[in-house]
Short mmCIF file of C-alpha atoms in Angstrom, two decimals:
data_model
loop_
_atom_site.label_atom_id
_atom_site.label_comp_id
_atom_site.label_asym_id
_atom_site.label_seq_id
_atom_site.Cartn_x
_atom_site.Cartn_y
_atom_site.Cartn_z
CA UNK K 1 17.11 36.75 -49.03
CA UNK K 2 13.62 36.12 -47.41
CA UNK K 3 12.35 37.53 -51.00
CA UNK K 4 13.54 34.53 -52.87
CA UNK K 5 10.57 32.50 -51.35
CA UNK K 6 8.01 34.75 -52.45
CA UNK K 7 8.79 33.20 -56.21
CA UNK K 8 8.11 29.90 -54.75
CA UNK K 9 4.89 30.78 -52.08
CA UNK K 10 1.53 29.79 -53.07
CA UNK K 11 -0.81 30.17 -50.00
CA UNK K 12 -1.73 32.78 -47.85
CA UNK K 13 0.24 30.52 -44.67
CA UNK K 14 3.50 30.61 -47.07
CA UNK K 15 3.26 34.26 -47.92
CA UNK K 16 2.28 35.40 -44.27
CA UNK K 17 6.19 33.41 -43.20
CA UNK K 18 7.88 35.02 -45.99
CA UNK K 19 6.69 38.05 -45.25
CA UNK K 20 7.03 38.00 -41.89
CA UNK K 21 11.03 37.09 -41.92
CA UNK K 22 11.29 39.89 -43.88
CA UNK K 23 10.11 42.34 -41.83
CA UNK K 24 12.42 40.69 -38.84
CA UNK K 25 15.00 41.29 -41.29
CA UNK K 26 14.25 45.16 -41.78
CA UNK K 27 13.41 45.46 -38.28
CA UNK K 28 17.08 44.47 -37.80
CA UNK K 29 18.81 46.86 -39.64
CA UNK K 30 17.01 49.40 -38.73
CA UNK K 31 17.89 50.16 -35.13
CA UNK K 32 22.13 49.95 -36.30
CA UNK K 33 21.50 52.13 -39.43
CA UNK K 34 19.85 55.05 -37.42
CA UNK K 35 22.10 54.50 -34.70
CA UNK K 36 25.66 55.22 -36.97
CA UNK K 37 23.51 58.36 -38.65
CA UNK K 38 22.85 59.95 -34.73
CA UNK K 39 26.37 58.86 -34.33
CA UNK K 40 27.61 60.76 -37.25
CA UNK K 41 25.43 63.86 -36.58
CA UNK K 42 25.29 66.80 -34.38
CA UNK K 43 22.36 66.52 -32.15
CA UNK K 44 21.02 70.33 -33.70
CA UNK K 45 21.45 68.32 -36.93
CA UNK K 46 19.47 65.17 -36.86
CA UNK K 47 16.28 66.03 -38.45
CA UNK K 48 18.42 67.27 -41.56
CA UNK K 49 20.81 64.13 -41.29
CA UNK K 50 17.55 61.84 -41.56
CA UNK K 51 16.30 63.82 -44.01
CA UNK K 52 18.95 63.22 -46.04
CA UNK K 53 19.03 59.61 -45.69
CA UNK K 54 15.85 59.51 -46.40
CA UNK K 55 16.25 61.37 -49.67
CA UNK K 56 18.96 59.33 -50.65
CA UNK K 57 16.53 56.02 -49.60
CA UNK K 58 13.89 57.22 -51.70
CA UNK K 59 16.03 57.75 -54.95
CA UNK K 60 16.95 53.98 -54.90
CA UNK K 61 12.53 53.23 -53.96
CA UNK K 62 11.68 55.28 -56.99
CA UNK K 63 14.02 53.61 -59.39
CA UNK K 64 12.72 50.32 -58.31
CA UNK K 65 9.12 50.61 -59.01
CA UNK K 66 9.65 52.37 -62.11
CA UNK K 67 11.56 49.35 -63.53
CA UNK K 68 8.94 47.22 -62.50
CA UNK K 69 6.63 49.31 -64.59
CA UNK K 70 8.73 48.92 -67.95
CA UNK K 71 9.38 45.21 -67.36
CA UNK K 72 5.11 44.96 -66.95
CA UNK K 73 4.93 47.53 -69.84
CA UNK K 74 7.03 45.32 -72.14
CA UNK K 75 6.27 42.43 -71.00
CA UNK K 76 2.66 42.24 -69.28
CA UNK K 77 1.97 39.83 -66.20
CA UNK K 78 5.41 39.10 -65.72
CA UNK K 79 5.59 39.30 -62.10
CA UNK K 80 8.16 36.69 -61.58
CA UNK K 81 10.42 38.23 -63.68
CA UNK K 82 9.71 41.51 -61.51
CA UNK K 83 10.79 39.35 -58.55
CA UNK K 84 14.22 38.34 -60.38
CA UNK K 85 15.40 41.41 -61.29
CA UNK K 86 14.71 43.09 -57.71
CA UNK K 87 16.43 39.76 -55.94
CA UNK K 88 19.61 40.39 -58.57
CA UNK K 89 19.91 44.22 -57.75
CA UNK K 90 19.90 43.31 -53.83
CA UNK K 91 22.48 41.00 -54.55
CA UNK K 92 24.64 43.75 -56.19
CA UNK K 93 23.63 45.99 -52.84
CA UNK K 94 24.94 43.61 -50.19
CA UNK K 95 28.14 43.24 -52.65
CA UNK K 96 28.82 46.94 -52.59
CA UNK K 97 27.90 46.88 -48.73
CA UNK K 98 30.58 44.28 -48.27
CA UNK K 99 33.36 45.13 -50.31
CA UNK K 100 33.64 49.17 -50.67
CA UNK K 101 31.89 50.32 -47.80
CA UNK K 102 34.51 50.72 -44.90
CA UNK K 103 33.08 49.35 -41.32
CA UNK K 104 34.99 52.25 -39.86
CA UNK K 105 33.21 53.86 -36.61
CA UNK K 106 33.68 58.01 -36.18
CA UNK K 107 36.66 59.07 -34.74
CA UNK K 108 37.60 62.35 -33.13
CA UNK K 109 39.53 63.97 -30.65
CA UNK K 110 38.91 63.79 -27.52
CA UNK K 111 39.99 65.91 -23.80
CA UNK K 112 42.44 64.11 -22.03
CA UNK K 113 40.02 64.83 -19.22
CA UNK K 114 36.95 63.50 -21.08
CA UNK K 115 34.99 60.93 -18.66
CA UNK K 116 34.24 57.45 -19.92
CA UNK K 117 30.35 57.11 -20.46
CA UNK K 118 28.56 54.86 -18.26
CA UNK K 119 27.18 51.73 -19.16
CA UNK K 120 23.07 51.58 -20.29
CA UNK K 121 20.60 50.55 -17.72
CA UNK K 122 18.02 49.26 -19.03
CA UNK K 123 15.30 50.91 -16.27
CA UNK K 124 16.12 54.12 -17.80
CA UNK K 125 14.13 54.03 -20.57
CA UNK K 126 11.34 54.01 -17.93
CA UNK K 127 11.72 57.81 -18.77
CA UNK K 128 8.59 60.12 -18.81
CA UNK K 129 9.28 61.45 -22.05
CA UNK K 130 10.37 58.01 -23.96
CA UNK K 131 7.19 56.44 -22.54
CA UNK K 132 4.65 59.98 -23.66
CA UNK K 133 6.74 59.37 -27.16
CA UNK K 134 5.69 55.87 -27.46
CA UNK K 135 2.51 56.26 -26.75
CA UNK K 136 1.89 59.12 -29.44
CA UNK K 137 3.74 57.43 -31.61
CA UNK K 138 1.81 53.90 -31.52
CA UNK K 139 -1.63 55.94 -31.24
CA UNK K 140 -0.92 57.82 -34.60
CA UNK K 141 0.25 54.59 -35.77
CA UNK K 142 -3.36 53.16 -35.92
CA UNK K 143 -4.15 55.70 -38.29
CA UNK K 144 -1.82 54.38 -40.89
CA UNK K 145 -3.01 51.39 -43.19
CA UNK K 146 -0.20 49.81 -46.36
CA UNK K 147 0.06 52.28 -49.03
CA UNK K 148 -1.07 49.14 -51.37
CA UNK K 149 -4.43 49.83 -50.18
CA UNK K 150 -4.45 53.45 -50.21
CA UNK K 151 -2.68 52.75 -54.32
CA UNK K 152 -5.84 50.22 -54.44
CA UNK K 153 -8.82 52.72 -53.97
CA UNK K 154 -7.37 55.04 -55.95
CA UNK K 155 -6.79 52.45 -58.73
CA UNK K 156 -10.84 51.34 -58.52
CA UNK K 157 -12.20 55.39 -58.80
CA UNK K 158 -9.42 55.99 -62.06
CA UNK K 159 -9.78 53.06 -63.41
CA UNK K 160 -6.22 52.85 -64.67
CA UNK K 161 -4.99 49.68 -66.09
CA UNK K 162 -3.09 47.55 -63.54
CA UNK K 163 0.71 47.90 -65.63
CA UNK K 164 -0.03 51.94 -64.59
CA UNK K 165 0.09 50.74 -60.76
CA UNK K 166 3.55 51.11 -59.77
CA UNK K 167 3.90 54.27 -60.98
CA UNK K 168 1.89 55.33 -58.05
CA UNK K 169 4.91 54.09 -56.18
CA UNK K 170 6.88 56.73 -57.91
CA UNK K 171 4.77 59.44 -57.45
CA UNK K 172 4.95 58.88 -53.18
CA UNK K 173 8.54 58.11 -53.47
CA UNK K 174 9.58 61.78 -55.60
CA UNK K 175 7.11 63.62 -53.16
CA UNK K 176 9.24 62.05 -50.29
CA UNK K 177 12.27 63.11 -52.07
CA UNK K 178 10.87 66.78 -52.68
CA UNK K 179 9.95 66.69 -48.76
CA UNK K 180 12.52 64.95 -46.85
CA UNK K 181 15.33 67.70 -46.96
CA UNK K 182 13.31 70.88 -46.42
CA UNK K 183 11.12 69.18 -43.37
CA UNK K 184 14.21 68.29 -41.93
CA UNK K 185 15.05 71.06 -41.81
CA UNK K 186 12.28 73.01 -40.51
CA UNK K 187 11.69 70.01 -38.11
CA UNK K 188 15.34 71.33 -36.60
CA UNK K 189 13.73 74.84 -36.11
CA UNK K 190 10.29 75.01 -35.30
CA UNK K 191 10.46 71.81 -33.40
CA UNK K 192 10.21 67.68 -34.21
CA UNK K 193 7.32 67.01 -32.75
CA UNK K 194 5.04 69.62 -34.80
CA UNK K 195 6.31 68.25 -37.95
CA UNK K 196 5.16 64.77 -36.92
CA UNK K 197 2.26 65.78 -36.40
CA UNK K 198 1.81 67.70 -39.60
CA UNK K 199 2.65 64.74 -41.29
CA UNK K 200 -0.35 62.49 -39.83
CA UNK K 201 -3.02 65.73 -41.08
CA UNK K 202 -1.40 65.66 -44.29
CA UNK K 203 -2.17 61.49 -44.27
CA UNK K 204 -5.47 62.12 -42.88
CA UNK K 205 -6.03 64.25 -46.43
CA UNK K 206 -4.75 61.68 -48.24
CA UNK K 207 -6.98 59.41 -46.85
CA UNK K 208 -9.73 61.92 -47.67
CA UNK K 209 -8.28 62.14 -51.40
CA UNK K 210 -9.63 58.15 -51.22
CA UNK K 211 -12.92 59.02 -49.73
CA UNK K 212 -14.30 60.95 -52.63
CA UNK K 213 -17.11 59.61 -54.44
CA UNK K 214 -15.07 60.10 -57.86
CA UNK K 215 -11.41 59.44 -58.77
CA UNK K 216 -9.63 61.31 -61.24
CA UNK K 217 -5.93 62.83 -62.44
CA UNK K 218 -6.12 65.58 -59.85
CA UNK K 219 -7.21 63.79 -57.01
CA UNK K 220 -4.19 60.73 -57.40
CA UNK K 221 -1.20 63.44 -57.80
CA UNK K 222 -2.64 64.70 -54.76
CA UNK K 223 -3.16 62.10 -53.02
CA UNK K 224 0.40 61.09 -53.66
CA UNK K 225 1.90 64.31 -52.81
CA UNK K 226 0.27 64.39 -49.18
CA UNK K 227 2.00 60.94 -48.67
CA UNK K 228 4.95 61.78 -49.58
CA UNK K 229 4.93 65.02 -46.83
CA UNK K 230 3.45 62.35 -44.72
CA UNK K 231 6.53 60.31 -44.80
CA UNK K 232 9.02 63.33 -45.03
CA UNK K 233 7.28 64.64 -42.27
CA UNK K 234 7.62 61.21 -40.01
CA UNK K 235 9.68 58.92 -41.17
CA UNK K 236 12.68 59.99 -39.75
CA UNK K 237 11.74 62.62 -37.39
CA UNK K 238 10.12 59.94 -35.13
CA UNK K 239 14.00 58.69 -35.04
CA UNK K 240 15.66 62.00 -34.28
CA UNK K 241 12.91 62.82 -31.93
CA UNK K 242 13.52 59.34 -29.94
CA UNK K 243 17.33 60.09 -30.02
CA UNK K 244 17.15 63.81 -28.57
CA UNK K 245 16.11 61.98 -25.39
CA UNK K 246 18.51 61.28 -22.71
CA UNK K 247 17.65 57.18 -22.04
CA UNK K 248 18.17 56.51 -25.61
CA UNK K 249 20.92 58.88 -26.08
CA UNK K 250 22.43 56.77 -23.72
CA UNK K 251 21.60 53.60 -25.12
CA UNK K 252 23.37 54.42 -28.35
CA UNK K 253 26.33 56.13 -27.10
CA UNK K 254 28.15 52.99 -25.68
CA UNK K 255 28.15 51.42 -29.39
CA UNK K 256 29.89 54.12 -30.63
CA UNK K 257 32.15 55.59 -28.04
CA UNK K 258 34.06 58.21 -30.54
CA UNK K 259 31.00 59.63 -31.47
CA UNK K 260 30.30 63.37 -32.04
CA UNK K 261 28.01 64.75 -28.83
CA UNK K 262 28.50 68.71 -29.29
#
């Protein structure tokens, strides 16, 4: 809903709130949304269950930009419009959300013997390993900037027109779908953490890809196609990595106490 103000912000103070709300609102779905697909999964699993949501994610990303190209394509500098038609397909979203998706939590059998689990504290996530996690995590973080200015530099060494731009959206999101299943997967076997940080040296070529002194064809599709194995490669590994951890493990499990833990 925070989106409907963007068609009525005009400064930089009223698109910083808008903005900012909806981030807080992402932020909140987040944590549940990962926490019912660990809940679902079998803990060998995760990377591939992640990977799969995120395939599934980036389906509905690409279809988005690439209406907003053929509304600018048909109708140039329409950006409002752009705004419309993305506010009336979340609308249709939260409707399917609401009325066909069943809140049902995972059920299966338990031992008659089976202990109840113990309530979260929250001084375990003082945890060695949770804190060496964070800490790799936020430090590779600083190496990431908005892909709108990674889309930008490209966009001044081509210079494509600006209707071309969210096709660049496109191109990251099918790379992510190429990537997500298959990293998953070999995230599950070689190990979580290598995969992450794969995916920061492919973004560190990317970046490289927006360093040259020239722009062309080439250079875009492949900067595009390192993002997307950046994201395939991090997106939701970081999650399934955070998960595999006891503290956290133990943090989600009291939500869902039917869930799947062998």
């Amino acid at each position: 809903l925070a989106k409907v103000w963007l068609l009525f912000a005009t400064g930089f103070a009223a698109l910083a709130a808008v903005i900012t709300v909806d981030r807080l609102g992402k932020g909140a779905r987040t944590g549940p949304r990962d926490a019912i697909i660990t809940a679902s999964s079998r803990p060998e699993n995760l990377g591939y269950s992640f990977g799969v949501h995120r395939m599934l994610d980036t389906i509905g990303a690409t279809v988005g930009p690439l209406l907003a190209f053929l509304v600018l394509f048909f109708i140039p500098n329409s950006y409002s419009l752009v705004f419309v038609v993305s506010l009336a397909f979340a609308f249709v979203g939260v409707a399917i959300l609401g009325l066909l998706v069943p809140g049902r939590r995972p059920v299966v059998e338990t031992s008659a013997d089976s202990t109840r689990p113990q309530p979260f504290q929250w001084r375990r996530l003082n945890e060695t390993r949770l804190r060496r996690l964070v800490l790799a995590a936020g430090i590779l973080g600083l190496l990431t900037v908005g892909d709108g200015f990674i889309y930008l530099s490209l966009q001044s060494r081509s210079h494509f027109a600006a209707q071309w731009f969210p096709l660049l959206y496109v191109g990251t999101n099918i790379a992510f779908f190429l990537f997500a299943v298959p990293l998953g997967r070999l995230a599950d076997r070689i190990g979580r953490a290598r995969i992450f940080v794969f995916g920061h040296v492919a973004l560190l070529a990317a970046y490289a890809c927006t360093a040259l002194p020239f722009g062309s064809a080439v250079v875009t599709a492949a900067c595009l196609l390192l993002l997307g194995c950046f994201y395939g490669s991090t997106d939701r590994v970081l999650a399934a990595l955070a998960v595999a951890i006891p503290a956290v493990f133990l943090l989600l499990r009291p939500l869902f106490p039917t869930a799947r833990t062998a």
